XYZ file of C-alpha atoms in Angstrom:
715
model
C -4.852 -6.149 -18.885
C -7.592 -4.998 -15.964
C -8.234 -1.917 -18.220
C -8.832 -3.648 -21.239
C -10.926 -6.458 -19.793
C -13.002 -3.391 -17.929
C -13.684 -2.068 -21.925
C -14.460 -5.211 -23.325
C -17.131 -5.861 -20.687
C -18.484 -2.497 -20.652
C -19.152 -2.803 -24.447
C -20.382 -6.053 -24.221
C -22.942 -4.931 -22.242
C -24.230 -1.945 -24.542
C -27.326 -3.777 -26.768
C -27.119 -2.525 -30.155
C -30.131 -0.704 -31.274
C -30.285 -2.420 -34.347
C -30.867 -5.856 -32.422
C -33.973 -4.238 -30.407
C -37.200 -5.801 -31.401
C -39.404 -3.552 -29.123
C -39.623 -0.011 -27.862
C -38.712 -0.910 -24.442
C -35.326 -2.378 -25.336
C -34.522 0.287 -27.703
C -34.827 2.630 -24.894
C -32.386 0.904 -22.665
C -30.076 0.455 -25.118
C -30.141 4.265 -25.411
C -29.754 4.751 -21.813
C -26.698 2.580 -21.795
C -25.456 4.285 -24.584
C -25.926 7.307 -23.061
C -24.337 6.080 -19.705
C -21.265 4.804 -21.630
C -20.320 8.135 -23.264
C -20.905 9.938 -20.315
C -18.020 7.957 -18.582
C -15.841 7.508 -22.038
C -13.612 10.735 -20.870
C -12.445 9.663 -17.499
C -15.014 7.167 -15.774
C -13.558 4.122 -17.014
C -10.027 5.144 -15.710
C -11.282 6.470 -12.574
C -12.740 3.224 -12.080
C -9.974 0.991 -12.399
C -8.200 -0.907 -9.260
C -5.594 1.827 -7.752
C -2.213 -0.125 -8.839
C -3.473 -0.017 -12.649
C -4.176 3.355 -12.345
C -0.816 4.143 -10.604
C 0.857 1.887 -13.457
C -0.626 3.913 -16.227
C -0.489 7.396 -14.791
C 3.013 7.286 -13.633
C 4.272 7.430 -17.367
C 2.948 10.996 -17.153
C 5.137 13.828 -17.455
C 5.441 15.964 -14.232
C 4.347 18.870 -16.608
C 0.946 17.281 -16.605
C 0.570 16.456 -13.152
C -1.621 19.577 -12.572
C -4.034 19.006 -15.471
C -4.306 15.224 -14.251
C -5.191 16.657 -10.809
C -7.939 18.962 -12.096
C -9.171 15.994 -14.150
C -11.226 14.186 -11.121
C -10.735 12.950 -7.554
C -9.799 9.655 -8.396
C -6.710 11.204 -10.426
C -5.804 13.721 -7.649
C -5.885 11.286 -4.674
C -3.604 8.519 -6.924
C -0.944 11.297 -7.863
C -0.790 12.590 -4.145
C -0.214 8.998 -2.865
C 3.042 7.690 -1.379
C 2.103 4.586 -3.742
C 2.444 6.495 -6.698
C 5.557 8.595 -5.624
C 7.011 5.231 -5.000
C 6.126 3.780 -8.241
C 7.557 7.016 -10.104
C 10.735 6.309 -8.399
C 11.004 2.672 -8.633
C 9.966 2.450 -12.542
C 12.573 5.334 -13.131
C 9.830 7.966 -14.145
C 10.247 10.596 -11.911
C 12.105 13.582 -12.689
C 14.677 14.766 -10.258
C 16.072 18.118 -10.237
C 18.094 20.353 -7.806
C 18.605 23.765 -6.793
C 21.845 25.420 -5.055
C 20.141 27.811 -2.658
C 22.366 31.378 -2.451
C 23.101 33.073 0.669
C 20.292 35.474 0.354
C 17.982 32.570 -0.246
C 19.303 30.759 2.906
C 18.930 33.997 4.896
C 15.046 34.467 3.999
C 14.486 30.977 4.725
C 16.234 31.081 8.421
C 14.715 34.416 8.658
C 10.826 33.989 7.085
C 9.491 37.117 8.901
C 12.632 39.386 7.811
C 14.881 41.186 10.111
C 14.175 41.648 13.414
C 13.122 44.958 15.564
C 12.800 47.177 12.720
C 11.115 50.280 13.509
C 10.779 53.990 11.847
C 12.470 56.333 13.932
C 12.467 60.464 13.928
C 13.533 61.764 10.776
C 12.618 58.463 8.676
C 9.805 60.291 7.318
C 8.190 63.554 7.637
C 5.374 64.148 10.414
C 2.757 64.877 7.743
C 3.529 61.714 5.846
C 0.685 59.216 4.492
C 0.248 55.962 5.440
C 1.232 54.592 2.117
C 4.487 56.600 2.437
C 5.340 55.344 6.110
C 4.744 51.696 4.911
C 6.975 52.521 1.615
C 9.623 53.871 3.965
C 9.180 50.672 6.926
C 9.898 48.427 3.650
C 12.969 50.380 2.337
C 14.328 50.270 6.017
C 13.375 46.668 6.387
C 15.493 45.806 2.988
C 18.518 48.080 3.992
C 18.831 45.817 7.026
C 18.410 42.953 5.574
C 21.116 43.700 2.804
C 23.127 44.703 5.752
C 22.948 41.461 7.889
C 23.610 39.493 4.650
C 26.747 40.640 4.291
C 27.701 41.007 8.205
C 26.574 37.242 8.465
C 28.531 35.497 5.494
C 25.144 35.301 3.420
C 25.970 37.041 0.399
C 27.801 34.348 -1.560
C 26.399 32.624 -4.358
C 26.934 29.142 -2.641
C 25.204 29.726 0.494
C 26.748 30.995 3.746
C 30.371 31.771 3.971
C 32.310 31.814 7.410
C 34.368 34.776 7.816
C 37.332 33.422 8.968
C 37.919 30.540 6.836
C 36.123 31.313 3.889
C 34.615 27.814 3.551
C 30.907 27.533 2.297
C 28.032 25.945 3.781
C 25.851 24.627 0.958
C 22.512 23.582 1.035
C 21.210 22.033 -2.562
C 17.161 21.444 -2.860
C 16.194 18.394 -3.849
C 12.793 18.654 -6.104
C 11.023 15.482 -7.454
C 8.433 15.900 -10.320
C 8.667 19.991 -9.396
C 7.688 19.480 -5.786
C 10.632 19.739 -3.067
C 11.086 16.765 -0.943
C 14.430 17.037 0.455
C 17.898 17.937 0.815
C 21.622 17.934 0.350
C 24.112 19.438 2.492
C 27.424 20.197 1.463
C 30.723 21.822 2.532
C 33.088 23.458 0.560
C 36.866 24.160 1.736
C 38.702 26.510 -0.439
C 42.213 24.721 -0.671
C 44.754 26.961 -2.805
C 47.157 25.943 -5.526
C 49.930 27.288 -3.289
C 48.988 25.296 -0.436
C 48.870 27.794 2.186
C 45.136 27.377 3.342
C 44.668 26.266 6.900
C 42.913 23.207 5.863
C 42.871 21.221 9.463
C 41.984 24.727 11.444
C 38.889 25.330 8.867
C 37.915 21.573 9.242
C 38.295 21.882 13.217
C 36.238 24.907 13.365
C 33.763 23.627 10.960
C 32.638 20.246 12.459
C 34.075 17.145 14.180
C 33.166 14.841 10.959
C 34.880 17.044 8.619
C 38.046 17.657 11.328
C 38.016 13.662 11.337
C 37.952 13.301 7.595
C 40.612 16.578 6.808
C 42.987 14.630 9.351
C 42.544 11.290 7.987
C 42.747 12.248 4.226
C 44.911 15.208 3.805
C 47.837 17.365 5.806
C 47.515 20.492 7.703
C 47.313 22.527 4.111
C 45.302 20.118 2.175
C 47.265 17.829 0.643
C 46.428 14.698 -0.249
C 48.153 11.535 1.988
C 46.534 8.699 0.641
C 47.642 6.660 -2.226
C 44.385 5.128 -3.631
C 42.982 9.094 -4.375
C 46.176 9.920 -5.720
C 46.195 6.852 -8.086
C 42.907 7.963 -9.332
C 44.033 11.130 -10.619
C 44.156 11.973 -14.209
C 46.881 14.903 -13.792
C 49.159 14.537 -10.719
C 48.421 16.575 -7.750
C 45.183 17.844 -8.968
C 43.123 16.383 -6.228
C 45.291 17.983 -3.567
C 44.719 21.780 -4.665
C 41.346 23.190 -5.310
C 38.328 22.908 -3.392
C 37.652 20.175 -1.139
C 33.917 19.320 -1.243
C 32.348 16.922 1.590
C 28.880 15.868 1.414
C 27.656 16.538 5.053
C 23.924 14.775 4.935
C 21.663 13.803 2.515
C 17.405 13.623 3.611
C 14.797 12.509 1.239
C 10.979 11.934 1.543
C 10.463 8.822 2.676
C 7.805 8.587 -0.338
C 10.660 8.461 -3.095
C 12.191 5.139 -1.426
C 10.168 2.455 -1.824
C 11.526 -0.941 -0.983
C 15.055 0.823 -0.411
C 15.094 2.418 -4.304
C 18.126 4.137 -4.661
C 17.269 5.862 -7.944
C 16.168 9.421 -6.662
C 19.000 9.864 -4.238
C 21.495 8.780 -6.959
C 20.167 11.184 -9.362
C 19.856 13.969 -6.663
C 23.378 13.436 -5.439
C 24.865 13.550 -9.303
C 22.640 16.584 -10.308
C 23.925 18.447 -6.866
C 27.626 17.934 -7.969
C 26.862 19.011 -11.230
C 25.065 22.215 -10.544
C 26.390 24.972 -12.515
C 27.557 27.067 -9.783
C 29.801 24.388 -8.501
C 31.559 23.948 -11.791
C 35.360 24.356 -11.292
C 35.014 25.067 -7.650
C 35.987 21.557 -6.433
C 38.654 18.830 -7.409
C 38.016 16.214 -4.751
C 34.490 15.250 -3.031
C 33.972 12.893 -0.016
C 31.290 11.088 1.634
C 30.783 8.737 4.858
C 27.952 6.537 4.262
C 24.789 7.439 6.204
C 22.138 5.023 7.582
C 19.890 7.850 8.130
C 19.335 8.668 4.269
C 17.204 5.176 4.376
C 16.036 4.710 7.432
C 12.312 5.591 8.025
C 11.322 7.881 10.987
C 9.793 4.533 12.718
C 12.676 2.861 12.397
C 14.668 5.855 13.592
C 12.669 6.242 16.905
C 12.631 2.508 17.622
C 16.813 2.521 17.240
C 16.772 5.454 19.461
C 14.821 3.804 22.035
C 17.034 0.647 22.359
C 20.436 2.638 22.221
C 19.151 4.395 25.305
C 17.555 1.224 26.784
C 14.326 1.924 26.892
C 12.563 -1.102 25.220
C 13.480 -4.019 22.757
C 14.172 -7.723 23.217
C 17.619 -9.253 22.094
C 15.589 -10.320 18.491
C 14.554 -6.745 18.076
C 17.810 -5.265 19.022
C 19.742 -7.473 16.596
C 17.016 -6.900 13.808
C 17.541 -3.154 14.379
C 21.644 -3.541 13.995
C 21.069 -5.566 10.917
C 18.639 -2.728 9.442
C 21.371 -0.118 10.428
C 24.108 -1.952 8.319
C 21.532 -2.694 5.499
C 21.034 1.187 5.081
C 24.718 2.170 5.469
C 25.231 -0.144 2.489
C 22.445 1.243 0.726
C 23.987 4.635 0.687
C 27.236 3.335 -0.012
C 25.701 1.872 -3.313
C 23.891 4.907 -3.653
C 27.191 6.476 -3.999
C 28.912 4.004 -6.156
C 25.926 4.507 -9.067
C 26.533 8.439 -8.914
C 30.292 7.539 -9.387
C 32.229 7.544 -6.371
C 34.923 4.967 -4.979
C 35.986 3.634 -2.039
C 38.869 4.858 -0.185
C 40.841 1.870 0.675
C 43.112 3.329 3.357
C 40.266 4.049 5.806
C 39.021 0.367 5.925
C 39.411 -0.361 9.790
C 36.753 -2.740 11.721
C 33.758 -4.335 10.406
C 30.230 -2.689 9.816
C 32.167 0.571 9.955
C 30.591 3.518 7.877
C 32.347 3.357 4.387
C 34.658 6.580 3.358
C 34.310 7.244 -0.315
C 35.475 9.983 -2.999
C 35.224 11.310 -6.329
C 37.079 13.322 -8.645
C 35.045 15.741 -11.511
C 36.452 13.410 -14.281
C 34.075 10.447 -12.524
C 31.001 12.407 -13.252
C 31.195 12.350 -17.011
C 30.048 8.708 -17.078
C 26.303 7.583 -17.049
C 24.885 6.719 -13.507
C 25.457 2.994 -13.055
C 22.784 0.806 -12.464
C 21.718 -1.046 -9.357
C 23.024 -4.366 -10.605
C 26.232 -2.722 -11.793
C 26.752 -1.690 -8.592
C 26.196 -5.200 -6.790
C 29.011 -6.507 -8.921
C 31.421 -3.740 -7.336
C 33.135 -5.362 -4.376
C 33.656 -3.608 -1.310
C 36.987 -3.624 0.790
C 36.228 -5.015 3.773
C 38.645 -5.421 6.817
C 39.619 -8.789 7.778
C 37.958 -10.655 10.844
C 39.150 -9.187 14.172
C 38.815 -11.349 17.222
C 36.193 -11.304 19.609
C 35.852 -8.822 22.747
C 36.586 -10.779 25.887
C 33.643 -12.312 27.835
C 32.941 -13.609 30.951
C 36.081 -14.087 33.182
C 38.025 -12.644 30.293
C 36.053 -9.487 30.498
C 36.726 -9.332 34.048
C 40.277 -9.700 33.562
C 40.628 -6.824 30.645
C 38.490 -4.364 32.934
C 40.511 -4.890 35.862
C 43.763 -4.309 33.774
C 41.967 -1.221 32.058
C 41.108 0.333 35.470
C 44.639 -0.339 37.072
C 46.387 0.658 34.209
C 44.319 4.025 33.967
C 45.031 4.669 37.562
C 48.543 3.977 37.246
C 48.813 6.049 34.351
C 47.365 9.005 36.152
C 49.917 8.174 39.308
C 53.088 8.224 36.968
C 52.205 11.766 35.021
C 51.404 12.961 38.651
C 54.812 11.708 39.584
C 56.756 13.140 36.541
C 54.504 16.526 36.990
C 55.637 16.885 40.144
C 59.511 15.884 39.458
C 59.434 18.387 37.009
C 57.786 21.145 38.973
C 60.330 20.424 41.866
C 63.460 20.531 39.802
C 62.111 23.575 38.680
C 61.111 25.297 42.401
C 64.928 24.099 43.056
C 66.568 25.877 40.185
C 64.881 29.102 40.561
C 64.835 29.351 44.070
C 68.616 28.138 44.429
C 69.479 30.895 41.550
C 67.273 33.468 43.386
C 68.902 32.593 46.695
C 72.341 32.602 45.685
C 71.652 36.310 44.331
C 70.299 37.567 47.715
C 73.250 35.727 49.623
C 75.885 37.605 47.279
C 73.936 41.028 47.951
C 74.003 40.072 51.760
C 77.526 39.193 51.748
C 78.516 42.541 50.088
C 76.536 44.157 52.341
C 78.350 42.439 55.240
C 81.315 42.829 54.087
C 80.814 46.535 53.901
C 79.845 46.645 57.786
C 82.967 45.027 58.818
C 84.935 47.732 57.127
C 83.635 50.157 59.392
C 81.145 53.287 59.432
C 82.249 55.563 56.769
C 82.515 59.397 58.121
C 79.760 60.392 56.260
C 76.772 58.578 57.707
C 75.635 59.635 61.446
C 76.037 56.986 63.829
C 71.992 56.486 64.065
C 71.937 55.945 60.506
C 74.864 53.703 60.818
C 72.784 51.145 63.605
C 69.744 51.498 61.101
C 71.593 50.021 58.482
C 73.288 47.612 60.274
C 69.724 46.565 61.611
C 68.293 46.196 58.263
C 70.969 43.969 57.179
C 70.572 41.721 59.996
C 66.720 41.441 59.962
C 67.427 40.482 56.058
C 69.966 37.864 56.635
C 67.125 36.461 59.299
C 64.409 36.594 56.569
C 66.910 35.155 53.915
C 67.430 32.227 56.445
C 63.475 31.900 57.225
C 62.947 31.909 53.286
C 65.824 29.257 53.046
C 64.364 27.178 55.614
C 60.677 27.630 54.237
C 61.934 26.599 50.557
C 63.667 23.683 51.815
C 61.085 22.590 53.815
C 58.636 23.040 50.924
C 61.188 20.817 48.744
C 61.319 18.237 51.557
C 57.552 18.110 51.624
C 57.070 17.670 47.717
C 59.826 14.783 47.964
C 58.233 12.922 50.574
C 54.682 13.313 48.350
C 57.036 12.224 45.426
C 58.444 9.050 47.822
C 55.009 8.312 49.191
C 54.119 7.692 45.867
C 56.620 5.853 44.547
C 57.039 3.623 47.848
C 53.474 3.348 48.984
C 50.554 4.052 46.365
C 52.426 2.472 43.476
C 53.254 -1.110 45.347
C 49.765 -0.908 46.719
C 47.995 -0.856 43.578
C 50.260 -3.217 42.056
C 49.872 -5.391 44.755
C 46.110 -5.208 44.702
C 46.032 -5.742 40.833
C 48.251 -8.941 41.100
C 45.814 -10.523 43.404
C 42.623 -9.902 41.530
C 44.131 -10.999 38.019
C 45.703 -13.996 39.905
C 42.381 -15.092 41.387
C 40.772 -14.468 37.908
C 43.259 -16.440 36.087
C 42.570 -19.274 38.564
C 38.742 -19.348 37.664
C 39.765 -20.289 34.239
C 40.264 -16.867 32.748
C 43.254 -16.289 29.863
C 45.633 -13.414 30.147
C 45.803 -13.732 26.209
C 42.376 -13.831 25.214
C 41.662 -11.220 27.759
C 44.225 -8.847 25.790
C 45.607 -7.728 29.140
C 49.156 -7.404 27.576
C 47.743 -5.199 25.225
C 46.109 -2.712 28.073
C 49.668 -2.567 29.807
C 51.316 -1.771 26.227
C 48.613 1.011 25.459
C 49.332 2.683 29.043
C 53.488 1.650 29.075
C 53.024 0.081 32.364
C 56.270 -1.916 32.219
C 56.445 -3.462 35.599
C 53.855 -5.967 34.993
C 54.390 -7.293 31.426
C 56.391 -10.011 33.356
C 53.767 -10.850 35.847
C 51.402 -11.321 33.225
C 53.463 -13.308 31.087
C 53.860 -15.832 33.731
C 50.344 -16.505 34.258
C 50.630 -17.626 30.508
C 51.207 -21.094 29.497
C 54.902 -21.172 28.009
C 53.252 -23.008 24.520
C 50.934 -19.376 24.495
C 53.418 -16.565 25.208
C 54.476 -15.845 21.618
C 51.090 -15.911 20.542
C 50.072 -13.700 23.267
C 52.757 -11.251 22.512
C 52.019 -10.874 18.972
C 48.539 -11.522 18.268
C 45.702 -9.296 17.781
C 43.295 -8.064 20.061
C 39.605 -6.850 19.121
C 41.010 -3.673 17.301
C 43.287 -5.580 14.899
C 46.640 -4.502 16.994
C 49.402 -6.414 18.326
C 51.249 -5.232 21.935
C 53.774 -3.373 19.872
C 51.524 -1.781 17.651
C 49.597 -0.415 21.058
C 52.652 0.999 22.351
C 52.989 3.565 19.297
C 49.337 4.236 18.956
C 50.056 7.649 20.646
C 52.720 9.954 19.571
C 55.860 9.824 21.926
C 56.872 12.995 23.769
C 60.579 13.613 24.762
C 60.095 13.684 28.430
C 58.555 9.914 27.968
C 60.951 8.917 25.547
C 62.919 6.329 27.988
C 59.337 4.795 28.841
C 58.754 4.128 25.339
C 62.335 2.615 24.534
C 62.379 0.746 28.106
C 58.701 -0.866 27.165
C 59.585 -1.950 23.365
C 62.888 -3.334 24.518
C 61.077 -5.368 26.994
C 58.644 -6.539 24.564
C 61.043 -7.490 22.237
C 62.960 -9.290 24.873
C 60.181 -11.399 25.727
C 59.725 -12.485 21.839
C 57.556 -10.198 20.373
C 57.409 -10.123 16.779
C 57.950 -6.833 14.797
C 56.749 -8.473 11.395
C 53.016 -9.055 12.447
C 50.806 -6.548 10.519
C 47.840 -4.938 12.210
C 44.127 -4.714 10.886
C 45.198 -1.858 8.697
C 48.102 -3.522 6.932
C 51.215 -1.918 8.987
C 53.504 -3.438 10.769
C 54.677 -1.669 14.150
C 57.032 0.494 12.654
C 54.284 1.867 10.030
C 52.051 2.660 13.092
C 54.522 4.440 14.776
C 55.000 6.411 10.943
C 51.064 7.126 10.983
C 50.930 8.218 14.343
C 53.441 10.952 14.174
C 52.361 11.748 10.569
C 48.938 12.287 11.908
C 50.652 14.537 14.819
C 52.961 16.362 12.308
C 49.863 17.466 10.508
C 47.861 18.784 13.064
C 51.216 20.591 14.521
C 51.236 18.809 17.692
C 54.724 17.021 17.128
C 57.755 16.555 19.350
C 58.997 19.803 19.001
C 55.886 21.952 18.840
C 54.390 20.152 21.692
C 56.936 20.493 24.308
C 59.205 23.229 23.153
C 61.932 20.832 22.166
C 64.397 21.439 19.544
C 64.348 18.913 16.455
C 67.555 17.861 17.052
C 66.955 16.977 20.536
C 64.499 14.220 19.118
C 65.854 12.874 16.319
C 68.453 10.163 18.061
C 65.098 8.737 19.759
C 63.228 8.858 16.371
C 66.455 6.984 15.166
C 66.124 4.773 17.498
C 62.101 4.080 17.542
C 63.199 3.451 13.924
C 65.713 0.807 14.487
C 63.854 -1.213 17.368
C 60.464 -1.585 15.178
C 62.147 -1.968 11.970
C 60.892 -5.572 10.366
C 63.590 -7.909 9.275
C 61.290 -9.267 6.521
C 61.020 -5.799 4.979
C 58.731 -3.036 5.063
C 54.688 -3.587 3.455
C 53.155 -1.392 1.229
C 51.258 0.110 3.974
C 54.536 0.858 5.818
C 55.723 2.515 3.016
C 52.835 4.557 2.469
C 52.834 5.735 6.123
C 56.533 6.690 5.440
C 55.083 8.730 2.564
C 52.565 10.248 4.818
C 55.447 12.211 6.385
C 57.993 12.944 3.272
C 55.554 12.673 0.397
C 54.632 16.275 0.306
C 57.555 18.473 1.455
C 59.548 17.514 4.719
C 58.319 18.533 7.603
C 60.396 21.192 9.887
C 61.250 18.428 12.183
C 63.082 16.069 9.810
C 65.365 18.865 8.468
C 68.786 19.755 9.523
C 69.849 23.514 10.811
C 71.126 24.305 7.215
C 67.793 23.483 5.379
C 68.862 20.324 3.814
C 66.285 17.232 4.138
C 67.663 14.546 6.158
C 66.146 11.046 5.483
C 66.093 9.553 8.657
C 64.709 6.487 7.224
C 67.864 5.964 5.101
C 68.972 2.224 5.407
C 72.637 1.562 6.702
C 73.971 -0.363 3.706
C 72.570 2.773 1.677
C 74.679 5.290 3.703
C 77.743 3.006 3.715
C 77.317 3.331 -0.516
C 77.082 6.558 -0.423
C 80.110 7.087 1.989
C 82.206 4.613 -0.438
C 80.991 6.564 -3.276
C 82.812 9.897 -2.003
C 86.301 9.772 -3.007
C 87.298 12.953 -1.190
C 86.668 12.024 2.214
C 88.772 13.399 4.719
C 89.560 10.271 7.238
C 90.057 12.584 10.227
C 87.607 14.565 10.019
C 85.302 11.096 9.461
C 86.687 9.977 12.741
C 85.622 12.935 14.474
C 82.070 12.743 13.024
C 81.766 9.074 14.254
C 83.129 9.999 17.766
C 80.365 12.724 17.464
C 77.701 10.149 16.553
C 78.911 7.723 19.404
C 78.304 10.429 22.046
C 74.951 11.512 20.868
C 73.836 7.883 20.662
C 75.330 7.393 24.222
């Protein structure tokens, strides 16, 4: 409209020569006509307001930008401006493309000056070689070393850098907008095999902490899927559990292409990167975690850094920074949803935690969604959690936490000292017994008298040696007895002095805080004791809770969405602590803790227990492998844990999923009988009875023996 208005104004100002009555008027008209014609090519455009000029030029193909820049200074300034780039991005006229850098390209970028310390040595060229020949020889040597380093350092792959031990690729995809490089996407590709023999968790752990977290949460130790939401999206069962596992590490884009938090450029760039021809058929699953840094400006990042390290910002500014942080993370989530990603429901935990998303190759066949369509997609949000304790309640939690940590260290130390003491006594006892046996034999020989073959001098020497040895043995035994007694005294001191003293001080502090108005329930002190399995103070804490609130205190959520029973099994039990776990759980149940209450993740305590052991199974940090025990040794303990934690209202879907996490993809060796047959340790009692009833060839006498063995095993 502004352009048309200006054209009309210019045209109206030109005086028609036919209307001129005198010579001076004709000359003025001729001059105005000439000026108008001189400005006809671009002068009218150049004089337009900047925003109008941007609206006109932004529709130009990127291939015309070079010619437009050469037209005039106004065009060049406009096209190079951030406002123009932003308009191109917002209006959808920007042309986005990507280029996957090969390994050699990455090497050249990291080494722009080529290999270091390359020079000609004797024998590389003749002594009478010309400067041109020497230069050519040097270039040849540089190229030779470059090729050698590309192969040696893992840059020979067409997918970028390749790790020499685990064969994963670190991939860099260059983003171009209107032909100009303006950002990059970094990915990692783990080559899971179709035969499930790839050390998936080991490779993820070596690569980065983020990939380790993703790999542990979504897949087992060889890369097979654990989460049901991804499995349900597969067109062919099991297709996403084998083949390449692709993870988006970072996406970075020039701020000019993110006007008003527009997601167009990043959406198209991510879709283009995943559709790169070099990646075709190389991956079956891609994952990503929403990243606030994609849309947060450098200025906002710097301000957030200052707030984080306490270098400035009042309460209002901190709140604004936190809000902006979450807005940017949500924008990145919507960007990925536009590309075709879906949310991983099982990873939803706490409010304002990053969203986890995934995509399968089939998802990318549909067009990129509009921002309006994405806004209609409802993201799965975690339930509202209780607030963190503050004031006096916060002091109770802090006192409880400090005490539990210290007490856990003392208890672990006592346990270690007892194990060392038992080992010392066992080893020294066997060693001393052997030495005493040898000296007894020597003493018997002496008592039988001197053999005729030995001289008196030699006989006296042997007798003296035996007597010295017996004396040394007595001294050695006394030393060991003294050392053992000293160790026992230390253990007794810990048990009789250190533990009661710390407990008494803890009780004084907590009692005083409760009298000041603190709440055991609202402070989550019972949850804290459960986390560290400090059994001796559960009764003390419960006594400080009013009778009408005790049931809630034993079964309510803490700020993480866990009940005390969930807190007990949040870490994997080990056999040396099995009595602690069983005793603590039995005590909570005796006080009235409810096994039916679900956590924020939707699992009851039995489901949490299964999740815990399945995660440890996947990373070879299981009962047997962790402390050298055989599966048969912990199987009775596992049965007892399942029996104690079982929900009488039935298992939730999440509990069943937790069971599948252990049993879905081949049973772990720790859940197998000696003969290799799978034992269903979760089989209900009535199912077992039905199975026995169906067996018509039961040997009653054999059954009684088996029952007796089971009873002994339980005892």
